[in-house]
Coordinates of C-alpha atoms and ligand atoms in Angstrom, one line a residue:
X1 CA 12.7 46.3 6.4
X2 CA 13.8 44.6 9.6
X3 CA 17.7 44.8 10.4
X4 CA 20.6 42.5 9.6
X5 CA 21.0 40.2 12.9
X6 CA 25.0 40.3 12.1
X7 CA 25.0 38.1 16.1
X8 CA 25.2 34.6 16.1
X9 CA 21.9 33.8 16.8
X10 CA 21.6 31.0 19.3
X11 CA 19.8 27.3 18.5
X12 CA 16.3 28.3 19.9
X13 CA 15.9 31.1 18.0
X14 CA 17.2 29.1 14.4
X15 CA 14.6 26.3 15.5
X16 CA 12.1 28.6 15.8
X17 CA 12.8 30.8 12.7
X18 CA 12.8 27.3 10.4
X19 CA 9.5 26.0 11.9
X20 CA 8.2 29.5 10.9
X21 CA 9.2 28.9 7.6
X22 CA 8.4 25.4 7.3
X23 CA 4.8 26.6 8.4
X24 CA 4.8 29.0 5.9
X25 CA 6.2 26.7 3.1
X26 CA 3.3 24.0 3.9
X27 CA 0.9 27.0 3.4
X28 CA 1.9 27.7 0.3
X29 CA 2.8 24.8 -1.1
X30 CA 0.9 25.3 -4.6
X31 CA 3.6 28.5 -5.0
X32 CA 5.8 26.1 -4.3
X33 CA 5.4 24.5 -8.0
X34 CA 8.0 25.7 -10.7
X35 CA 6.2 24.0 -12.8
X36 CA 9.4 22.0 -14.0
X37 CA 7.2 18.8 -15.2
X38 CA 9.5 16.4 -13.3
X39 CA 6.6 14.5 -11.2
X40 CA 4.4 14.0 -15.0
X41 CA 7.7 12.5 -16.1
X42 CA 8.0 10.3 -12.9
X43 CA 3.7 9.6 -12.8
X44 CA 2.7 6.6 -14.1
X45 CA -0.3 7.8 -16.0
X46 CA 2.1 8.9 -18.5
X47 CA 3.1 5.6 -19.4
X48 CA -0.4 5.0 -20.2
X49 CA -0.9 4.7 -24.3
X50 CA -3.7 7.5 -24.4
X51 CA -4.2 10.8 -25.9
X52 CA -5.6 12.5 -22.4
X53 CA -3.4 11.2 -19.5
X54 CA -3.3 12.5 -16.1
X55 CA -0.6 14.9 -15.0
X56 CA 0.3 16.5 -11.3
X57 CA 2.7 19.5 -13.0
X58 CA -0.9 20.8 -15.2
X59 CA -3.1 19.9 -12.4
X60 CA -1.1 22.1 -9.7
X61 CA -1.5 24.9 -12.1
X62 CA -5.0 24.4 -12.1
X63 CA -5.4 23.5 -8.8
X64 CA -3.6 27.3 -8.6
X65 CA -5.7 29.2 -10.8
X66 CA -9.0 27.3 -9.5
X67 CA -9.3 25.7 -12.7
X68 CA -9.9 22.2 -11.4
X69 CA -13.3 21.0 -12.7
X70 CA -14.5 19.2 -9.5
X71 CA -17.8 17.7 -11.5
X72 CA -15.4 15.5 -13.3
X73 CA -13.3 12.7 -12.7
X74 CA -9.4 14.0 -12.5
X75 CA -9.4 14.3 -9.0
X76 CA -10.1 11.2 -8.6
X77 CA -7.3 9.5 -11.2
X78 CA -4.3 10.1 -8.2
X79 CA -3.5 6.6 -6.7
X80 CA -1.2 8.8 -4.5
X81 CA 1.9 6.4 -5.4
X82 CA 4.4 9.3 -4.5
X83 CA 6.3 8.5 -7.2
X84 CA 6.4 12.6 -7.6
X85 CA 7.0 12.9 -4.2
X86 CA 10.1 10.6 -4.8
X87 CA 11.5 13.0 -7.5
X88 CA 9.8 17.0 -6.8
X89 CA 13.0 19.0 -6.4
X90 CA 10.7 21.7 -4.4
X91 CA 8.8 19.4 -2.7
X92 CA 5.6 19.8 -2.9
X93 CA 3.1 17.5 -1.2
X94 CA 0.7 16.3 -4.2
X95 CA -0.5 13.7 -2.3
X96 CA -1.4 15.6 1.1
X97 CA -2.9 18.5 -1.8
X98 CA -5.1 16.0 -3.5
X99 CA -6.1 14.0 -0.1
X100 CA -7.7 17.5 1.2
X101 CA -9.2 18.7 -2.5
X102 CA -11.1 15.1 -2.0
X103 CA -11.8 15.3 1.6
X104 CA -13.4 18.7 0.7
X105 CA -15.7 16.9 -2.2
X106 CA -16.6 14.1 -0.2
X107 CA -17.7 16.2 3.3
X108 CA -19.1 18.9 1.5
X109 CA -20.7 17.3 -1.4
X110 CA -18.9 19.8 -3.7
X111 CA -18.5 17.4 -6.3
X112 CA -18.3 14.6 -8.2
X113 CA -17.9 11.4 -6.2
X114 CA -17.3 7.8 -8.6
X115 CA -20.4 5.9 -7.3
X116 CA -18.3 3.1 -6.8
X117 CA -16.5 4.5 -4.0
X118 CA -20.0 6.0 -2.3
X119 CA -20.5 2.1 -1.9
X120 CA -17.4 1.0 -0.8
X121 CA -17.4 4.1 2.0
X122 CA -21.1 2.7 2.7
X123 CA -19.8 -0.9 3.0
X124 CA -16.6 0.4 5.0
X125 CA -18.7 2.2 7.8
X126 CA -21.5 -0.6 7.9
X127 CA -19.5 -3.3 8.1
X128 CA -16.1 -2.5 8.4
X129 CA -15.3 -4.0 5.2
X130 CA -15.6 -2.5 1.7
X131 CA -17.9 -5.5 0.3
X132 CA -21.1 -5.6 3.2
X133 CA -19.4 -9.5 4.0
X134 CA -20.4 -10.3 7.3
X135 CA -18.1 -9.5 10.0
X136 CA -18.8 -12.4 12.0
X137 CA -17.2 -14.7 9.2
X138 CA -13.8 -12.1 9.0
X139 CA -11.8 -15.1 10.4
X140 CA -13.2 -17.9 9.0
X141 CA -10.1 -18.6 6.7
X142 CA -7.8 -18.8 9.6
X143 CA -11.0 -20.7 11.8
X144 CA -10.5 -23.5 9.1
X145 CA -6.9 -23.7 9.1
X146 CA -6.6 -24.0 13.0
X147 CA -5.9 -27.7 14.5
X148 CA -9.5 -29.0 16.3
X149 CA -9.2 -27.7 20.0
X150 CA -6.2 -25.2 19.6
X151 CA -6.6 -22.5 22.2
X152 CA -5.6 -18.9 21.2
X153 CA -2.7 -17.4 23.0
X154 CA -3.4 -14.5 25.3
X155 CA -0.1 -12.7 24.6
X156 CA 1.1 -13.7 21.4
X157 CA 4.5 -12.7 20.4
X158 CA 3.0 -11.7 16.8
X159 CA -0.1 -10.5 16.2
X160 CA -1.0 -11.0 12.2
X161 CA -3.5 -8.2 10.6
X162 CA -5.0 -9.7 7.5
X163 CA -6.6 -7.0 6.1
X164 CA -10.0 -7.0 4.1
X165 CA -8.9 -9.0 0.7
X166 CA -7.1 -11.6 2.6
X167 CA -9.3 -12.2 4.7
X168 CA -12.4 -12.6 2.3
X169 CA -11.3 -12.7 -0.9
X170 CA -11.1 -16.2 -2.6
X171 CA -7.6 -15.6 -3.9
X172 CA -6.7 -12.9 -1.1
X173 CA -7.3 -16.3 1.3
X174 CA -4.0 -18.4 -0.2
X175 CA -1.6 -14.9 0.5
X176 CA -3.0 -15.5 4.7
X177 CA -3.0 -19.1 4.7
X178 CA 0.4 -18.9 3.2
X179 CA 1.4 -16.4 6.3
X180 CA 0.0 -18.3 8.8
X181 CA 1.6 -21.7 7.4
X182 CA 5.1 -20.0 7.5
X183 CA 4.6 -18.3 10.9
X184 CA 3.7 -22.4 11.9
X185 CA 7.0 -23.8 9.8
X186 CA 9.0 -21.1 12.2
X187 CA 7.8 -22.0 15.4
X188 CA 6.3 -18.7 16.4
X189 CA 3.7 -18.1 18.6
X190 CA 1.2 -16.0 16.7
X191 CA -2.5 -14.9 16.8
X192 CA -5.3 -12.5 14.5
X193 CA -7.6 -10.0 15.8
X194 CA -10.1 -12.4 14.2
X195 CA -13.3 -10.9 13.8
X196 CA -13.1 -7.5 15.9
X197 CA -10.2 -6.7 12.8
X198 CA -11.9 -4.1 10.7
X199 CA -10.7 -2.3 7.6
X200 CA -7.3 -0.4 8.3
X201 CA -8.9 2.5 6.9
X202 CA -6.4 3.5 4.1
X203 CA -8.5 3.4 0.9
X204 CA -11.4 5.9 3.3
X205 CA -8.5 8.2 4.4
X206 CA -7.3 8.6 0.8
X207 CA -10.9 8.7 -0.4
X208 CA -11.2 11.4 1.8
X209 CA -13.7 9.7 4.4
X210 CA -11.7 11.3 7.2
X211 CA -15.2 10.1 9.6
X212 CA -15.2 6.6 8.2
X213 CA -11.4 6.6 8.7
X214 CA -11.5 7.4 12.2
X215 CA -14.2 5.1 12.9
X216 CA -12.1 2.4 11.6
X217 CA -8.7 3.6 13.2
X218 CA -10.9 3.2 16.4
X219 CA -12.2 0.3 16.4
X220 CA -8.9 -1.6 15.4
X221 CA -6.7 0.5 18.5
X222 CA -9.2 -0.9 20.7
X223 CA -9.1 -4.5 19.5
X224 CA -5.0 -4.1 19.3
X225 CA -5.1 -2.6 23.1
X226 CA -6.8 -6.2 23.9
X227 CA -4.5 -8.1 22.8
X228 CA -0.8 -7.2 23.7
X229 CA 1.6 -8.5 21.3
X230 CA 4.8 -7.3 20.8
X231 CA 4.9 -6.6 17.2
X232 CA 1.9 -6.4 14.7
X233 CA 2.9 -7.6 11.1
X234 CA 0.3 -6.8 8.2
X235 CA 0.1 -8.4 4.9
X236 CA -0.8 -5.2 2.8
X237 CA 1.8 -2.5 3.1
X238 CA -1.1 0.0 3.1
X239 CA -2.4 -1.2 6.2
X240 CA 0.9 -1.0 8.1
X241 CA 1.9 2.3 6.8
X242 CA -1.4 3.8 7.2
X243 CA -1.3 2.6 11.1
X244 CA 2.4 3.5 11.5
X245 CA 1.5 7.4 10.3
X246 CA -2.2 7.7 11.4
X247 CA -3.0 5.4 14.3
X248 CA -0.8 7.2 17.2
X249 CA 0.2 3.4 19.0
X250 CA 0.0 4.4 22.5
X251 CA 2.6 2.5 25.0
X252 CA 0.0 0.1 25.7
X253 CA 0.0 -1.3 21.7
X254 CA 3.4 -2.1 21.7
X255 CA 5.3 -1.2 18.8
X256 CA 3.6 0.2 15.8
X257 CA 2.7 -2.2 13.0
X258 CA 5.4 -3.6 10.1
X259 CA 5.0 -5.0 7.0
X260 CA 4.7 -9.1 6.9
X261 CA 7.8 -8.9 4.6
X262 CA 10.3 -7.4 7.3
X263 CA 9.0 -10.9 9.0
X264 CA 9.6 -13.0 6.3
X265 CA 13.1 -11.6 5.3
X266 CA 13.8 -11.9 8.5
X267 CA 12.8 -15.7 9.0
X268 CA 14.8 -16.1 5.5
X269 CA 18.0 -14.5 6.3
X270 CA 18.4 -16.5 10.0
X271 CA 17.9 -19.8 8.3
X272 CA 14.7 -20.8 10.4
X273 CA 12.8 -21.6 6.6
X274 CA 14.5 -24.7 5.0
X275 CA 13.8 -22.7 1.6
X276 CA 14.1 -25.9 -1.0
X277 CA 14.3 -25.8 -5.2
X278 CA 11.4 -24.7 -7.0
X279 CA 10.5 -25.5 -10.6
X280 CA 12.9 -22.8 -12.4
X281 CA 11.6 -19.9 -13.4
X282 CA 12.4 -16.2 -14.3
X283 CA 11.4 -14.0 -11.4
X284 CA 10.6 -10.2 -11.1
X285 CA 9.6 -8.7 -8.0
X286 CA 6.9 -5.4 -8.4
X287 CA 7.7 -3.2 -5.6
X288 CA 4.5 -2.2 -4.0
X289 CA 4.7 1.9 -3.6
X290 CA 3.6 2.1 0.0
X291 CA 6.7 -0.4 0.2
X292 CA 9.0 0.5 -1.6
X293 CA 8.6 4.4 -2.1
X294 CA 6.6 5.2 1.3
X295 CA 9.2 3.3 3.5
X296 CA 12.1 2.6 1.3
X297 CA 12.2 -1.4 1.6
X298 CA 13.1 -2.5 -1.7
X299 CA 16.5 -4.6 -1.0
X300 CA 14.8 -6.8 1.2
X301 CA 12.4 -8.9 -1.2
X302 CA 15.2 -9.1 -3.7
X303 CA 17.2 -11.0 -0.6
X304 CA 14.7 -13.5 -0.2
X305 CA 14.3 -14.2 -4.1
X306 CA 18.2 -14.2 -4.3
X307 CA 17.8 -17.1 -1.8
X308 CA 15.4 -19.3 -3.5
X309 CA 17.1 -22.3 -5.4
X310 CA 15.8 -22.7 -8.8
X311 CA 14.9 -19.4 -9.1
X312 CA 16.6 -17.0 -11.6
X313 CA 15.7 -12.9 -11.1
X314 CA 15.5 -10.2 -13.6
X315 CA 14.2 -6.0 -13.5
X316 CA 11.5 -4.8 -14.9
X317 CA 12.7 -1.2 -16.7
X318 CA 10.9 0.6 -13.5
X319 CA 11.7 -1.2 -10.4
X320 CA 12.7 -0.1 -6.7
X321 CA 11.5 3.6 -5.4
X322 CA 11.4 4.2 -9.5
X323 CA 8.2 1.5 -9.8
X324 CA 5.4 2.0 -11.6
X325 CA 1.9 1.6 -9.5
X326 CA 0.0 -1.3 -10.1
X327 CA -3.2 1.2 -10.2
X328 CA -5.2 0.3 -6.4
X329 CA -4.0 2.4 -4.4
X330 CA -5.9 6.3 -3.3
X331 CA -9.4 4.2 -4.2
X332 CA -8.0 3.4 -7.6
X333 CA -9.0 -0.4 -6.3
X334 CA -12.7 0.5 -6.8
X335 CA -12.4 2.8 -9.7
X336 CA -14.1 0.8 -12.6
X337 CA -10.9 1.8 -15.4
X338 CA -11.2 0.8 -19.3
X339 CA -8.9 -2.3 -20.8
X340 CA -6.5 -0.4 -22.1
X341 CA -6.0 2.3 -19.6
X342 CA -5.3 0.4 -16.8
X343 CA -1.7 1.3 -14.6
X344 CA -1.9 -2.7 -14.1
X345 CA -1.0 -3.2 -17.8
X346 CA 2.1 -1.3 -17.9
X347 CA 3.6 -3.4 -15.3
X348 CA 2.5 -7.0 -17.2
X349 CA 3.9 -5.6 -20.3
X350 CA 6.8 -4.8 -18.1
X351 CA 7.4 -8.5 -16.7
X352 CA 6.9 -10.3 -19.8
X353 CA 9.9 -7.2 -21.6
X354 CA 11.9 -8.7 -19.2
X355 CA 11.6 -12.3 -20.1
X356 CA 9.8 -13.2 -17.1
X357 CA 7.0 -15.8 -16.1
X358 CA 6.5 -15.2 -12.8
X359 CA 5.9 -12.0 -11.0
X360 CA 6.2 -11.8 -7.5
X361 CA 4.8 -9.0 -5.2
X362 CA 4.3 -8.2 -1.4
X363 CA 0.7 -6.6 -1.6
X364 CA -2.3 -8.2 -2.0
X365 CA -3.8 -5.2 -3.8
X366 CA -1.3 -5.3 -6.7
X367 CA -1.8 -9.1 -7.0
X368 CA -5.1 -8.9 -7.4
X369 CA -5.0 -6.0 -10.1
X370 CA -2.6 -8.0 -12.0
X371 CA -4.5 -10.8 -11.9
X372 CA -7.5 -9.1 -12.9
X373 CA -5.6 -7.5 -16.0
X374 CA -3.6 -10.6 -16.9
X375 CA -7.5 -12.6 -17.3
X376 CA -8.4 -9.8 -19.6
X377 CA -5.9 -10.4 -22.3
X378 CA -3.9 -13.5 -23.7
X379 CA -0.8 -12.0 -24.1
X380 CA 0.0 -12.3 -20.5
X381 CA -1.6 -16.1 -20.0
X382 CA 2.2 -17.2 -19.9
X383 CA 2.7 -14.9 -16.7
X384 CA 2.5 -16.8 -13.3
X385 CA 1.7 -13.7 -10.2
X386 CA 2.5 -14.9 -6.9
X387 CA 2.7 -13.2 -3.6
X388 CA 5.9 -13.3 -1.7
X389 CA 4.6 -15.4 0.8
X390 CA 3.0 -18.0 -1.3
X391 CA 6.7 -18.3 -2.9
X392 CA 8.5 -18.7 0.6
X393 CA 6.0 -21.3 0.7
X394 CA 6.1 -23.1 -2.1
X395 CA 10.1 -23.4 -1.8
X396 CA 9.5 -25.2 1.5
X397 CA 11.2 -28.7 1.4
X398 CA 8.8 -30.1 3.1
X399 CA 5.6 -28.8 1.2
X400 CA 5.2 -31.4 -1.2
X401 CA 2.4 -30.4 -3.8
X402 CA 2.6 -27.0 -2.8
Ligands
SF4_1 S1 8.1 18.2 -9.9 FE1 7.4 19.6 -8.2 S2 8.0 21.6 -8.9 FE2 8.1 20.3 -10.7 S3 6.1 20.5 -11.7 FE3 6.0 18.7 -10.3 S4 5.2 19.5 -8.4 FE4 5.9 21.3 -9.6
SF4_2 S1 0.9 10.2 -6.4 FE1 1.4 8.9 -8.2 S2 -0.5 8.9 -9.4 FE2 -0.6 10.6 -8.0 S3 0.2 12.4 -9.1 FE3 1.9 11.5 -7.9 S4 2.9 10.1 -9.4 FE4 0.9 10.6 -10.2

């Protein structure tokens, strides 16, 4: 046994000792598990009205004992929300666990892959987007919105990142047009990547397509490093966290990308949006997990709600870092899920229990799940689903028709 140090040992040595242990405590972070249940309480799957459910407290035991059956599909039912993170009292990184069991799969072929993610992957390194759409027509939304003979600014001050679903998505289109129409009302001098923007990569790095990943992170450094703006905005939330935790901004990239909603709450609060009445209507805003529980901005869309005459707001029972995920993210976008057994559901039922018709979000992935559930059944038809942005918009005084 080494001796009592009874000395007051000085800072260095303390540093080193905890990094030692931290080391140590990453290594063995499946021991880590006291298998108290808190994260299957806090995981939305168990919401989910179904005799088999997903839970992270069983599948850290298994993952322990080497039980998980990597020829089926439970590795794959994770939309790394971090929910559990948010409530693990030990800690332990489900997410980072899960990320490497399917990074393991996917580059060593050691199991089962959902076909429908083999395609997207396919699609992603191809094209650069998860649908083979030609990259040359990325930026055609924003092409058709732009005054005949407008020239692009070499330096903009804000430097919009669409994403893939705004920018080719039918319905993904009215969440950028809305951005680019309130950038316009503010007066701020803004540009796109246009068609050198590729995929941020998030749904490949949770996938577990660490090659396809990079590939992506790549390509979109280099078109950023072209480009010098001072602060990059995104309209998914997965696309700026996945760039503010993966892309290493060098000095040359300016500051590291934010979400679009920083930029709108702070248009709202300064007064430079003359935010007019809209028809009246009971709002609840679904906080987007890589928004609200990755970087803790939940206040902020409740400010610009609060500040929309006409509008009255309501909770949903799980709302804040203590949302429920709307089912895309980790892949679960492509994942082909059963009526019934969708995470998307539980948030509809959610809205409508709180006597709303219109549900607002900040994430063009959870609109378009809801969107996609809400056409499936008629008990939700009464349920409007609106991006943020397209609400800013539409409360503009001087949008008439909008
Ligand atoms: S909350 Fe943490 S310690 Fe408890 S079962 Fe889940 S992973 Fe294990
Ligand atoms: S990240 Fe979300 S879906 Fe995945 S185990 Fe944790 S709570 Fe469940």
């Amino acid at each position: 046994m080494p001796e009592d140090r009874t000395a007051v040992v000085d800072d260095s040595s303390r540093m080193l000792e905890k990094a030692l242990r931290d080391l140590s405590m990453q290594y063995y972070s499946l021991d880590r598990c006291h298998q108290c249940g808190i994260c299957t309480e806090a995981c939305p799957h168990t919401n989910l009205r179904k005799a088999e459910r997903f839970s992270p407290r069983v599948f850290i035991q298994k993952a322990r004992l080497g039980l998980i059956d990597l020829a089926g599909g439970e590795l794959w039912r994770c939309t790394t929300c971090g929910s559990c993170l948010q409530v693990c009292p030990y800690e332990v990184p489900l997410v980072d666990i899960i990320v490497s069991l399917r990074n393991l799969v996917f580059e060593q072929g050691a199991g089962y892959v959902p076909p429908s993610f083999k395609a997207v992957l396919a699609s992603l390194a191809a094209s650069g987007n998860p649908w083979r759409e030609d990259p040359d027509k990325r930026a055609d939304w924003f092409e058709e919105l732009a005054p005949q003979g407008e020239s692009r600014p070499e330096a903009p001050e804000i430097l919009l990142f669409a994403g893939c679903f705004p920018s080719y998505d039918r319905r993904g289109r009215s969440i950028a047009r809305a951005a680019v129409q309130i950038l316009r009302e503010a007066g701020i001098g803004f540009d796109i990547l246009g068609n050198e923007e590729k995929c941020c990569g998030d749904s490949a790095l949770k996938i577990g397509d660490m090659k396809t990943f990079e590939r992506l992170r790549k390509a979109n450094l280099e078109a950023f490093s072209g480009r010098h703006a001072e602060r990059i905005y995104t309209l998914a939330p997965h696309c700026s966290h996945v760039m503010k935790t993966r892309y290493a901004f060098g000095r040359d990239n300016g500051t590291a990308a934010k979400p679009f909603l920083l930029l709108l709450h702070e248009l709202v609060v300064e007064g430079r949006l003359p935010l007019g009445e809209v028809k009246r209507a009971r709002a609840v805003f679904h906080d987007p997990c890589y928004l609200g529980k990755y970087e803790g901005i939940t206040e902020e869309p409740r400010e610009i709600l609060a500040r929309i005459p006409g509008l009255e707001t309501a909770e949903m029972a799980h709302h804040g870092k203590r949302s429920l995920c709307c089912g895309a993210g980790g892949g679960g976008f492509w994942l082909d899920t059963l009526k019934g057994e969708r995470l998307a559901e539980i948030r509809l039922d959610e809205a409508v229990e709180a006597g709303a018709d219109l549900l607002v979000t900040a994430c063009p992935y959870c609109l378009a799940m809801f969107e996609a559930s809400r056409a499936s059944d008629n008990r939700w038809a009464g349920l409007e689903i609106l991006d943020i942005g397209e609400l800013v918009l539409r409360s503009l005084s001087d949008k008439p028709g909008m």
